[in-house]
mmCIF file of C-alpha atoms and ligand atoms in Angstrom:
data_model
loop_
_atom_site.group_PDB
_atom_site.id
_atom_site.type_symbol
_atom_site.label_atom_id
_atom_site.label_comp_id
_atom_site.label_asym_id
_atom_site.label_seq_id
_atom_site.Cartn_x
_atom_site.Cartn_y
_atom_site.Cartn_z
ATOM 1 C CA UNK A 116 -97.736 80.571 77.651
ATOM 2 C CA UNK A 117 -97.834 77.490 79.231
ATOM 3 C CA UNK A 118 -101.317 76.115 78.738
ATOM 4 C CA UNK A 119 -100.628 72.362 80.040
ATOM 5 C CA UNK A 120 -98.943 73.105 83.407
ATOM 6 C CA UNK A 121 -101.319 72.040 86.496
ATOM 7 C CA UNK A 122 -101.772 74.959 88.655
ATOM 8 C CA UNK A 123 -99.434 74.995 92.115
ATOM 9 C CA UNK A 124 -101.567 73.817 95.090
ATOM 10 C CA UNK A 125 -100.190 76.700 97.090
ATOM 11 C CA UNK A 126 -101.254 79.234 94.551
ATOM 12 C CA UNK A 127 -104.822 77.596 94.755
ATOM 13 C CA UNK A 128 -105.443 77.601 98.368
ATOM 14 C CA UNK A 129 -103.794 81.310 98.498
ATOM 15 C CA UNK A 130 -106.737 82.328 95.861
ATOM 16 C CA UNK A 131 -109.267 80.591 98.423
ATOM 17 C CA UNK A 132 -108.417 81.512 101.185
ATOM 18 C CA UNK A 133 -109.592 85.060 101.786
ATOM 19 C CA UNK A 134 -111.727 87.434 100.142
ATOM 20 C CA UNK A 135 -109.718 88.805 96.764
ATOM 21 C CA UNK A 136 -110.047 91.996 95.279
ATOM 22 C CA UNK A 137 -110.052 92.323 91.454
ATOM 23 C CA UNK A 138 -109.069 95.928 89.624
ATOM 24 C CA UNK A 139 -110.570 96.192 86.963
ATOM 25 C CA UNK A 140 -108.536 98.581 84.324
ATOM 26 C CA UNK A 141 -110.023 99.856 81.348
ATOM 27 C CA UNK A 142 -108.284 102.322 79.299
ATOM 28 C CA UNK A 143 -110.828 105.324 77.219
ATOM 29 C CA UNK A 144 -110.230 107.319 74.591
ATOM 30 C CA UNK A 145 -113.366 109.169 73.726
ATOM 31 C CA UNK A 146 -116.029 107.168 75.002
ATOM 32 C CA UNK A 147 -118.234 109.502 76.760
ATOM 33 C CA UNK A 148 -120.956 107.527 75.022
ATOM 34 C CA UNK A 149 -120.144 104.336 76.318
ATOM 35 C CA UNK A 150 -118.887 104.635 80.560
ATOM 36 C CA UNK A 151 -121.956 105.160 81.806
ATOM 37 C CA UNK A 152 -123.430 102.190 80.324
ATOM 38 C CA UNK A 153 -120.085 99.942 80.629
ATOM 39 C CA UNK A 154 -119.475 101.053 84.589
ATOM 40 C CA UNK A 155 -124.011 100.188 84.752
ATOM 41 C CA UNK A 156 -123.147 96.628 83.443
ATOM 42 C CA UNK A 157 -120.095 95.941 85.198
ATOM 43 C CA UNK A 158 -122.171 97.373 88.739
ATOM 44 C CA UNK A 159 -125.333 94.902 87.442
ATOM 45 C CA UNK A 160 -122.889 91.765 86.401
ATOM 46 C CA UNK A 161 -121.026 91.950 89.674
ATOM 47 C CA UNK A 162 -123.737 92.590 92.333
ATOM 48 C CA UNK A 163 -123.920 89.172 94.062
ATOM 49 C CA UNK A 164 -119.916 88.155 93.279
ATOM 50 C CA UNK A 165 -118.205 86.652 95.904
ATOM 51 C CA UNK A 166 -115.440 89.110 95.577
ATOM 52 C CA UNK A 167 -114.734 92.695 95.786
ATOM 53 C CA UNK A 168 -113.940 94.782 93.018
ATOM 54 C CA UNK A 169 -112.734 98.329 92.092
ATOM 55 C CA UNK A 170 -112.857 100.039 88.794
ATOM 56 C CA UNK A 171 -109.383 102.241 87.673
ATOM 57 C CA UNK A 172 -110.251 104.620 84.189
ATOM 58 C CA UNK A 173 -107.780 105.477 82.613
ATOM 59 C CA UNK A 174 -108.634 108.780 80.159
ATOM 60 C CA UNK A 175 -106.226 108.596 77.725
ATOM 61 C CA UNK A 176 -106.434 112.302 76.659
ATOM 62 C CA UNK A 177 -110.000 112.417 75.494
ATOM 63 C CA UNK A 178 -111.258 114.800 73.721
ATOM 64 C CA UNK A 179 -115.093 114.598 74.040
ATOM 65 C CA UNK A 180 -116.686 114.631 77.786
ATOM 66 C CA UNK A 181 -115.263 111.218 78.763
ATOM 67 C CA UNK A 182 -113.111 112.949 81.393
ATOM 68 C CA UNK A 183 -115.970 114.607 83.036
ATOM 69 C CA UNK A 184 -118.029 112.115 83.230
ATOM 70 C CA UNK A 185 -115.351 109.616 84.623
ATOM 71 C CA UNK A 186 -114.330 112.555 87.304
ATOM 72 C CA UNK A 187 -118.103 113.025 88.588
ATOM 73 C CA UNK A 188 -118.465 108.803 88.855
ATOM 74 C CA UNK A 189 -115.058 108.690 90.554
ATOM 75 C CA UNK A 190 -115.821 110.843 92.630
ATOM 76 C CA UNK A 191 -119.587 109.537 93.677
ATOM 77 C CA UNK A 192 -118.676 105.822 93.587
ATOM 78 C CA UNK A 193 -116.115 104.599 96.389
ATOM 79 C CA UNK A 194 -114.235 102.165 94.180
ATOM 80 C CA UNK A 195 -113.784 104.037 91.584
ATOM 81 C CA UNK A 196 -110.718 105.685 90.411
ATOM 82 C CA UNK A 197 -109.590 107.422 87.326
ATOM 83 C CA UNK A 198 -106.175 108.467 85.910
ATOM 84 C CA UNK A 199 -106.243 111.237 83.284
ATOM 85 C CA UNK A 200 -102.938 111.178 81.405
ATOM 86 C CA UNK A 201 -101.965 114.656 80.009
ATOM 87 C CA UNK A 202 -102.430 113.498 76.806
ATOM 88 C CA UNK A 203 -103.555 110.462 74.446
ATOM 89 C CA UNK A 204 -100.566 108.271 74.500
ATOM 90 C CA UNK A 205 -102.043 105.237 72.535
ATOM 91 C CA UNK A 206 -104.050 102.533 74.342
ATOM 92 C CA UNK A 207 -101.165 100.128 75.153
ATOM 93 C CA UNK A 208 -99.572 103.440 77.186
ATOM 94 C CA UNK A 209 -102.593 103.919 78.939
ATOM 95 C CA UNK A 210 -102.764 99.792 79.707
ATOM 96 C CA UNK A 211 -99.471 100.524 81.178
ATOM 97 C CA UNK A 212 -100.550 102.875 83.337
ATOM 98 C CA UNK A 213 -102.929 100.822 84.674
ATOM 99 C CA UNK A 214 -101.127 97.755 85.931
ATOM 100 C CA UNK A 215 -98.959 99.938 87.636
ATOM 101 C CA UNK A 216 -101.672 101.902 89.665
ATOM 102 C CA UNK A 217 -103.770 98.195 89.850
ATOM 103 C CA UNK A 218 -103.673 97.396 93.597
ATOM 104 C CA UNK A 219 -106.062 94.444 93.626
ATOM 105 C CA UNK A 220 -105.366 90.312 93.922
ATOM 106 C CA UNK A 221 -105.884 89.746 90.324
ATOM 107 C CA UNK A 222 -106.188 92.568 87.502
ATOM 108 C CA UNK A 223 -108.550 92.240 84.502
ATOM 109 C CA UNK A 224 -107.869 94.625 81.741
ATOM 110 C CA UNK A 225 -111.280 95.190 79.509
ATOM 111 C CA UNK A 226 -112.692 97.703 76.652
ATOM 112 C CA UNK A 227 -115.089 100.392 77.737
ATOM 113 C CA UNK A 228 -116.667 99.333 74.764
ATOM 114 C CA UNK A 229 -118.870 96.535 76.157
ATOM 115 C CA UNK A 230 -117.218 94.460 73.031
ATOM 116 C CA UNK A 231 -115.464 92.457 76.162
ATOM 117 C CA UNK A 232 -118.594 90.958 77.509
ATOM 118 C CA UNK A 233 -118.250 91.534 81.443
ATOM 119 C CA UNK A 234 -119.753 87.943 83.027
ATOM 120 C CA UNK A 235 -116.590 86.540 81.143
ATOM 121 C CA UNK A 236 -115.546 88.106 84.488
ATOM 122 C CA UNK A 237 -116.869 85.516 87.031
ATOM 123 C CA UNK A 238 -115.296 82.800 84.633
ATOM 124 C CA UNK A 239 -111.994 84.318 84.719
ATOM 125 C CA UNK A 240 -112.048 84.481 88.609
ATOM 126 C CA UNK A 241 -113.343 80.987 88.730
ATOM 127 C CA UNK A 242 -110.395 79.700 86.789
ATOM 128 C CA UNK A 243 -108.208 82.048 88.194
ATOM 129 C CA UNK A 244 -109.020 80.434 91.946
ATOM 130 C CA UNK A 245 -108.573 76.932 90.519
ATOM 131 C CA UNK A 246 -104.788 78.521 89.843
ATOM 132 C CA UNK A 247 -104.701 80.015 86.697
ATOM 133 C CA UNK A 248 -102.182 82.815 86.578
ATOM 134 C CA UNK A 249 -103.663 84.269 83.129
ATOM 135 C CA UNK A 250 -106.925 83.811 82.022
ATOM 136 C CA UNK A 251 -107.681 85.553 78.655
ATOM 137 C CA UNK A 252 -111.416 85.805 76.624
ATOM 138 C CA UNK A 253 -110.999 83.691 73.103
ATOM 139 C CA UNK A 254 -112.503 84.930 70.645
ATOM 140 C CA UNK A 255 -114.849 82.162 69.043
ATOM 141 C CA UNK A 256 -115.915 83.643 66.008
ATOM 142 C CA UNK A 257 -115.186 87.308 64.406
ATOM 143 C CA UNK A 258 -117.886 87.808 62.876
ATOM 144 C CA UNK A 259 -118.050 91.222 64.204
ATOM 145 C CA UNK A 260 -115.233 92.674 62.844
ATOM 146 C CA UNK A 261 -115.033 93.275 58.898
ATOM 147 C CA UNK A 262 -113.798 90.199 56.543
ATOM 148 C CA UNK A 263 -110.551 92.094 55.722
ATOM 149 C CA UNK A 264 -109.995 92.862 59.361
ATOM 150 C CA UNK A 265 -110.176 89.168 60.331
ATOM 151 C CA UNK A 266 -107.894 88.182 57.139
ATOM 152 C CA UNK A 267 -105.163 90.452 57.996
ATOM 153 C CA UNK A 268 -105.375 89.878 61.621
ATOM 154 C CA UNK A 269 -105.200 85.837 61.076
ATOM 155 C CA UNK A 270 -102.049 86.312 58.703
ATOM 156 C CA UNK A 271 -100.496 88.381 61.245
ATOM 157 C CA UNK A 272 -100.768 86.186 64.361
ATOM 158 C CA UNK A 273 -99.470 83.415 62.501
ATOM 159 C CA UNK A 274 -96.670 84.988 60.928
ATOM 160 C CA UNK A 275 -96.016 86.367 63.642
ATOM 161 C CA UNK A 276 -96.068 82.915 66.018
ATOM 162 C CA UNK A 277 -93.677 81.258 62.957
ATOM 163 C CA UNK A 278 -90.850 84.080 63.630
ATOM 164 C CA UNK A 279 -91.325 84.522 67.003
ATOM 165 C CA UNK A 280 -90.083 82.491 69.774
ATOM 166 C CA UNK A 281 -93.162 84.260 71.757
ATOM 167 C CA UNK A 282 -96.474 82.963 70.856
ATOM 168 C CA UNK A 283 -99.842 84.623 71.429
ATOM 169 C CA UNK A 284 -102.863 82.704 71.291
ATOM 170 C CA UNK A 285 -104.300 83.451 67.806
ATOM 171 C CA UNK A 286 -107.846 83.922 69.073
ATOM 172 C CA UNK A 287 -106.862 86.553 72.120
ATOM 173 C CA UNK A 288 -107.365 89.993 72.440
ATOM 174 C CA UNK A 289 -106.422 92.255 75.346
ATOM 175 C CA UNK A 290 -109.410 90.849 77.563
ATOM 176 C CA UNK A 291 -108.130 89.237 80.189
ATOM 177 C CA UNK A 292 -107.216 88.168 83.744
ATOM 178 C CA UNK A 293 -104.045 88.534 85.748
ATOM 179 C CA UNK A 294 -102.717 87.479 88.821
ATOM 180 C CA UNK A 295 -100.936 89.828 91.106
ATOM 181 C CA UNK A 296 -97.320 88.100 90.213
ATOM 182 C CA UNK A 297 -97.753 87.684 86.546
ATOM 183 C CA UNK A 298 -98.669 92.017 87.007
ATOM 184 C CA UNK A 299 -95.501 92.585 88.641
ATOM 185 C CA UNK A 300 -93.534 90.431 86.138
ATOM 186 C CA UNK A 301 -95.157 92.687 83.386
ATOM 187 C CA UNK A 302 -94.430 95.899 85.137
ATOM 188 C CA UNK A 303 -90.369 94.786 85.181
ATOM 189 C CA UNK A 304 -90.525 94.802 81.445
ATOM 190 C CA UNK A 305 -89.281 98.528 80.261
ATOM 191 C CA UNK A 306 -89.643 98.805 77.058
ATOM 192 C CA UNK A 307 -91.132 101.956 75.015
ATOM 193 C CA UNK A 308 -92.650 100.489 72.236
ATOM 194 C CA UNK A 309 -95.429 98.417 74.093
ATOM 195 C CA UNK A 310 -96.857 95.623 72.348
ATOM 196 C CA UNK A 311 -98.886 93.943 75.635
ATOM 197 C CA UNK A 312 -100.325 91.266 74.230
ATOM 198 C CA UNK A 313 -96.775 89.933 73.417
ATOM 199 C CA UNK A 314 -95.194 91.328 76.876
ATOM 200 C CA UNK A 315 -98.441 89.459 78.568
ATOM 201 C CA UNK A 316 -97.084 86.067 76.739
ATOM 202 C CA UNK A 317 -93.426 86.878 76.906
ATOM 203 C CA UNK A 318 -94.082 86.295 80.871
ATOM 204 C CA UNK A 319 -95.307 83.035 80.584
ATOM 205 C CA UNK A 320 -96.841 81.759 83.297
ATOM 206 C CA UNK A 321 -99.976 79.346 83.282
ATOM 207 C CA UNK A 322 -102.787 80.265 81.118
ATOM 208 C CA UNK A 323 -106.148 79.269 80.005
ATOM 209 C CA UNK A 324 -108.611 80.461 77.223
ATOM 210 C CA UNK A 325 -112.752 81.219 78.215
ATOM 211 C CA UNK A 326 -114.518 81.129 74.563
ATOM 212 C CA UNK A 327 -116.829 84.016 73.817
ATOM 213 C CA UNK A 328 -118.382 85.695 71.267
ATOM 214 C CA UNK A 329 -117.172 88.935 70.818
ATOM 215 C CA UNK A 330 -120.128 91.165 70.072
ATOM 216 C CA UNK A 331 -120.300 94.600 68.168
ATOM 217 C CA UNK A 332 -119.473 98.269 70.010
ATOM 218 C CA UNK A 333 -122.340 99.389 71.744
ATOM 219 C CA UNK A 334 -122.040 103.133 70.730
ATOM 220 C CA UNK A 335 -118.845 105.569 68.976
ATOM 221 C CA UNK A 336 -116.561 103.827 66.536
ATOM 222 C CA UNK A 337 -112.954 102.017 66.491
ATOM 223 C CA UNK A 338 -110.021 103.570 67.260
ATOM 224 C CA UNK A 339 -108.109 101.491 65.015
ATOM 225 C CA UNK A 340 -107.539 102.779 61.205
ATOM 226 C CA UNK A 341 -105.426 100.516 58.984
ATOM 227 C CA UNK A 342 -102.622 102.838 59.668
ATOM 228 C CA UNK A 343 -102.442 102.336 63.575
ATOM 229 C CA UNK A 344 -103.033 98.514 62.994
ATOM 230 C CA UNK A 345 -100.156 98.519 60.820
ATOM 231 C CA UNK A 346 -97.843 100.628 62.912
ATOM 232 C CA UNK A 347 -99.501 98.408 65.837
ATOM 233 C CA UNK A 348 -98.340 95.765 63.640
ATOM 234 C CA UNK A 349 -94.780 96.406 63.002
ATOM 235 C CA UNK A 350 -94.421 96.854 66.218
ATOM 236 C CA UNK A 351 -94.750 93.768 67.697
ATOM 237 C CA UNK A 352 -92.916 91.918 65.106
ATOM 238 C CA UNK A 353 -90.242 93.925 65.610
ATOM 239 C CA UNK A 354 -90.478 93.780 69.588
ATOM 240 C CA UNK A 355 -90.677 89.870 69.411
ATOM 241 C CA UNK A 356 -88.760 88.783 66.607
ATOM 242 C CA UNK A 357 -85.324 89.564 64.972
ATOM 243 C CA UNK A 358 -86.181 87.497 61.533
ATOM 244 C CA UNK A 359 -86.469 90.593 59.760
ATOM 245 C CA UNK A 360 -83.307 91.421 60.299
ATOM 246 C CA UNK A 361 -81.591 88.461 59.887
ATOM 247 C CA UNK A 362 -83.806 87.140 57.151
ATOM 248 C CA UNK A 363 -81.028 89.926 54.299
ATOM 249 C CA UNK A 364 -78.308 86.907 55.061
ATOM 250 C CA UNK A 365 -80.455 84.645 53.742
ATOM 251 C CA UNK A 366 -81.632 86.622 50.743
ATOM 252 C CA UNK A 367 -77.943 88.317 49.667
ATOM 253 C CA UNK A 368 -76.560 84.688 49.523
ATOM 254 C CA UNK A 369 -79.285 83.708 47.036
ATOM 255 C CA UNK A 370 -78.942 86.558 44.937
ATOM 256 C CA UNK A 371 -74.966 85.915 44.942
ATOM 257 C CA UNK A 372 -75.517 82.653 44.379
ATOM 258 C CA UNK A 373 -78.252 83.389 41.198
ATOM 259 C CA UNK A 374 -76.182 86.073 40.057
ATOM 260 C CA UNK A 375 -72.587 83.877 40.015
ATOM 261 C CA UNK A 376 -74.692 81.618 37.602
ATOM 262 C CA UNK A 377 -75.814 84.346 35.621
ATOM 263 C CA UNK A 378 -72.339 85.593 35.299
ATOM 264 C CA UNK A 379 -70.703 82.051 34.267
ATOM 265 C CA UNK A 380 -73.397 82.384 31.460
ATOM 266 C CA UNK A 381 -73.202 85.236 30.247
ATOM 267 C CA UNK A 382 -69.031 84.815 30.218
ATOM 268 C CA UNK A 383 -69.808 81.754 28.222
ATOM 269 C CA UNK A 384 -72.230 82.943 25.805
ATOM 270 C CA UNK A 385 -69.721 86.473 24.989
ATOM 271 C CA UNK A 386 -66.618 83.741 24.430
ATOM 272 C CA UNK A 387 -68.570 81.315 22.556
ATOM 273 C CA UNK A 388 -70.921 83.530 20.323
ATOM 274 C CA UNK A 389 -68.809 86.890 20.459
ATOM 275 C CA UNK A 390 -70.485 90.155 21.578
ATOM 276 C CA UNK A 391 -73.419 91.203 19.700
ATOM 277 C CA UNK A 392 -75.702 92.303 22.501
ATOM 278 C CA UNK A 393 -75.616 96.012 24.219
ATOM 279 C CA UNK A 394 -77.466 94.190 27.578
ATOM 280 C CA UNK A 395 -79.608 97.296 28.270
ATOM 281 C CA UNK A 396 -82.319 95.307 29.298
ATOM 282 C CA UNK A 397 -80.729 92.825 31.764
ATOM 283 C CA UNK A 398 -79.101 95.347 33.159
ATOM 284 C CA UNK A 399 -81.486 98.439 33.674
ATOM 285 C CA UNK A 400 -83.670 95.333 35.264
ATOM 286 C CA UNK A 401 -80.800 93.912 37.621
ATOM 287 C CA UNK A 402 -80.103 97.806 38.605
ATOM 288 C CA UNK A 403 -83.688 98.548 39.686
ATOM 289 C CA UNK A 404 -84.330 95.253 41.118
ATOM 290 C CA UNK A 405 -81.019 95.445 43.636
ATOM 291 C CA UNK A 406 -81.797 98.617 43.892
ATOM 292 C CA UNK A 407 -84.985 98.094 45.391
ATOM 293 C CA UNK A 408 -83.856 95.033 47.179
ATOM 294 C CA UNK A 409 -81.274 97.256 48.839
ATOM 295 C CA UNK A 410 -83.649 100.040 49.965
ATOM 296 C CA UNK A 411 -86.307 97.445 51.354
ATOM 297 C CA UNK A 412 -83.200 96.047 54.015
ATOM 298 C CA UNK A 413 -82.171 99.773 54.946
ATOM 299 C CA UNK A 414 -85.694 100.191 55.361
ATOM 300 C CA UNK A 415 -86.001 97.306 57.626
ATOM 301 C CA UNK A 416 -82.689 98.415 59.529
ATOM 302 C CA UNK A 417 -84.572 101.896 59.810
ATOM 303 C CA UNK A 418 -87.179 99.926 61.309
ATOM 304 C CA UNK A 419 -84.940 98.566 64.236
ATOM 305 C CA UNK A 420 -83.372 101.638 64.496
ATOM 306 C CA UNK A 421 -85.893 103.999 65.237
ATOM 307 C CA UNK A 422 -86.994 101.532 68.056
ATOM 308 C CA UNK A 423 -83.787 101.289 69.704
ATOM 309 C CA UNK A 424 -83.404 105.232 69.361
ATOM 310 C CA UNK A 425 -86.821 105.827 71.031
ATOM 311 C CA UNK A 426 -85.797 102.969 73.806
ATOM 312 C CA UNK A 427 -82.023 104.822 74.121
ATOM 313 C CA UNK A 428 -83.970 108.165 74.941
ATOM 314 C CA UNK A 429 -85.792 106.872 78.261
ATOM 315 C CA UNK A 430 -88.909 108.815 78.186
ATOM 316 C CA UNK A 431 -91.655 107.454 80.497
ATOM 317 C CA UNK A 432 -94.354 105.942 78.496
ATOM 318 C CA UNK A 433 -97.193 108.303 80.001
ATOM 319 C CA UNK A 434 -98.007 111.193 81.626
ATOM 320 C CA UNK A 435 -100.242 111.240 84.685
ATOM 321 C CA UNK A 436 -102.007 114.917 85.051
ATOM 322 C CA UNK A 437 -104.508 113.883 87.699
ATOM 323 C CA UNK A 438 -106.000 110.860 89.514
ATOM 324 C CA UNK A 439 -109.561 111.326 91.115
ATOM 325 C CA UNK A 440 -111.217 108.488 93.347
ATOM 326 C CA UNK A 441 -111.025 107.111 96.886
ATOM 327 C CA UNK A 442 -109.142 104.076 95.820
ATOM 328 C CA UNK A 443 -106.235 106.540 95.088
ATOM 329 C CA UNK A 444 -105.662 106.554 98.474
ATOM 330 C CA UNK A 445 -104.185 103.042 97.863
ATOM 331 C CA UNK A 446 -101.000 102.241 96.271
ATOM 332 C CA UNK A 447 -99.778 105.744 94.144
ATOM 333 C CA UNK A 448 -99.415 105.120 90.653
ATOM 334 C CA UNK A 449 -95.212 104.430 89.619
ATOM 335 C CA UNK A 450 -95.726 106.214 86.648
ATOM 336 C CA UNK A 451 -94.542 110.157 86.154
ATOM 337 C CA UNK A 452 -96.961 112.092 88.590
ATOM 338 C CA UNK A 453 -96.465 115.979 87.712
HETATM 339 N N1 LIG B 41 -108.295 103.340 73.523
HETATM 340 C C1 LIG B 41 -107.396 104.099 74.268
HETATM 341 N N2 LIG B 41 -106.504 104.915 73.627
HETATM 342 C C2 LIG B 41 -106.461 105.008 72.250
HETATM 343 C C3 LIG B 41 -107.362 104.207 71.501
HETATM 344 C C4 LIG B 41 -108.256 103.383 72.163
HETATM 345 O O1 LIG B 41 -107.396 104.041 75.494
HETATM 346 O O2 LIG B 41 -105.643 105.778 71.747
HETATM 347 C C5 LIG B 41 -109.267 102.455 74.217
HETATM 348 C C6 LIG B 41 -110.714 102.632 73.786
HETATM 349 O O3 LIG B 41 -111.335 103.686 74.498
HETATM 350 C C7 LIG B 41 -111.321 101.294 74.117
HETATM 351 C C8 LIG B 41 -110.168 100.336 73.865
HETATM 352 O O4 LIG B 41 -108.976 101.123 73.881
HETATM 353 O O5 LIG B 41 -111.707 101.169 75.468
HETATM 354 C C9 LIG B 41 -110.313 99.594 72.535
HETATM 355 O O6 LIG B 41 -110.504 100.515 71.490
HETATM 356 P P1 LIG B 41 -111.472 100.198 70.262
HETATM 357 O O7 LIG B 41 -112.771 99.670 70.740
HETATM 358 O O8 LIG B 41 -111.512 101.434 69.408
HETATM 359 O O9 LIG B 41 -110.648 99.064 69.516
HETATM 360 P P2 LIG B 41 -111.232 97.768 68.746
HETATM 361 O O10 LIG B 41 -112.225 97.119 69.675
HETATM 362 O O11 LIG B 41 -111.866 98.302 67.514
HETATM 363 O O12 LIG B 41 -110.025 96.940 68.488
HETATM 364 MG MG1 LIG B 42 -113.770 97.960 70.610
#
């Protein structure tokens, strides 16, 4: 991301010049406790804007009565859509989906959760007319999440940003603004294993950060077990960097290089001192530790492998089974409509 860049004075007065429409995507996944509240506040926040904006659900195979209750407010409230994919495909899927239904000037993607605080809203538009491209909520403090959540996720951003030639902002989440162009760049990207915040910063484009506070859940629970955070993990070191890979070069010339003095001395010591020694220790330790060594790198290979093998099979990355709302009307949805 290019922070520094000064905004293009055509892209400002293009922002200014007529009323804009923002879409405002949020992707749910069993949060019938949360959308009424969440679509309440966003209604509230945005009364007196001085821009138009439409709401696009997408119900990423709930299982609780999210889908209902998203189908009855889609279909009372005129700028309000919802997508129901046929089943839950994983929130950066369903994220998908929505910037390729979003129809509006700019697109802010945002957490049913109320954890993205929705005034950050009227900041991002405000920056986004003085010709910001992305504007993304940074996170001042996480005090809400648990300490091991914040360790992890700190050690991960910036090992991530030291083997990457991508770099994501260490304190953003998802939250976010988008401009129409930087959507469309986003869209062209096809891979299957979606890691958005690092296709949001592969793009580029000029960004800026609006510090917030990012408050608790207002009802249900995280969707994110260590498991999925891992596997969420993995994969966007994977998608972004190749060091993993590479990194067995580095490692197999050390070992040669440690073992080739190991060898000279234990040459030296058998023609100097004779052979006394059977060696069962040195080598039942070398086995196991090469062999370990050795299964870690096929493991990482396996890593690669299974991504390029899901990428090589082309399946669409979700499933649309219906879309309710007015605002469907609009621009149909690219992805795979039954
Ligand atoms: N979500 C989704 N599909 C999933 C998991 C989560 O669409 O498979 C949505 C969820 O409904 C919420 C957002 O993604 O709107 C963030 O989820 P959550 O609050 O559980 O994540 P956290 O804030 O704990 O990172
Ligand atoms: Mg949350």
């Amino acid at each position: 991301m290019n922070a520094n860049a000064k905004p293009s004075k055509m892209a400002v007065e293009a922002r200014n010049g007529k009323r804009a429409r923002i879409t405002i995507v949020a992707p749910c996944f069993n949060e019938a406790e949360t959308v009424d509240l969440f679509v309440e506040t966003i209604a509230k926040t945005l009364s007196g804007a001085d821009f138009d904006y439409d709401l696009l659900f997408i119900d990423d195979g709930s299982r609780d009565a999210t889908r209902d209750r998203l189908t009855a407010i889609a279909q009372e409230e005129s700028n309000v859509r919802m997508i129901a994919l046929s089943r839950n495909f994983g929130k950066e899927s369903a994220l998908t989906a929505g910037l390729d239904a979003a129809n509006g000037d700019a697109v802010v993607v945002i957490d049913v959760d109320l954890q993205d605080p929705p005034e950050l809203i009227l900041d991002f538009v405000r920056k986004w007319r003085e010709g910001y491209d992305i504007v993304y909520a940074a996170r001042e403090d996480r005090t809400s999440d648990t300490t091991a959540k914040r360790a992890t996720a700190g050690g991960f951003y910036r090992l991530f940003n030291k083997i990457s030639s991508t770099q994501i902002p260490e304190n953003a989440g998802d939250y976010r603004l988008m401009d129409r162009r930087v959507v469309e760049t986003v869209k062209l990207l096809p891979e299957r294993s979606r890691f958005m915040k690092g296709l949001f910063a592969w793009v580029g484009f000029k960004s800026i950060g609006v510090p917030y506070v990012r408050p608790a859940r207002v009802a249900g629970e995280t969707k994110f077990n260590f498991w999925k955070l891992w596997n969420f993990a993995l994969d966007g070191i994977i998608g972004f960097s190749t060091a993993p890979l590479r990194i067995w070069m580095y490692i197999g010339a050390v070992i040669a290089v440690l073992s080739a003095l190991y060898a000279t001395y234990i040459v030296a010591e058998t023609l100097i001192f004779g052979r006394d020694t059977p060696g069962y220790p040195s080598l039942m330790v070398s086995i196991l530790f090469f062999g370990s060594v050795q299964m870690v790198s096929v493991g990482v290979l396996g890593e690669y492998i299974a991504r390029l093998f899901a990428e090589v099979k082309q399946r669409p990355i979700y499933v649309i089974d219906e879309v309710v709302g007015d605002a469907a009307d609009g621009d149909a949805p690219s992805g795979l409509t039954p």
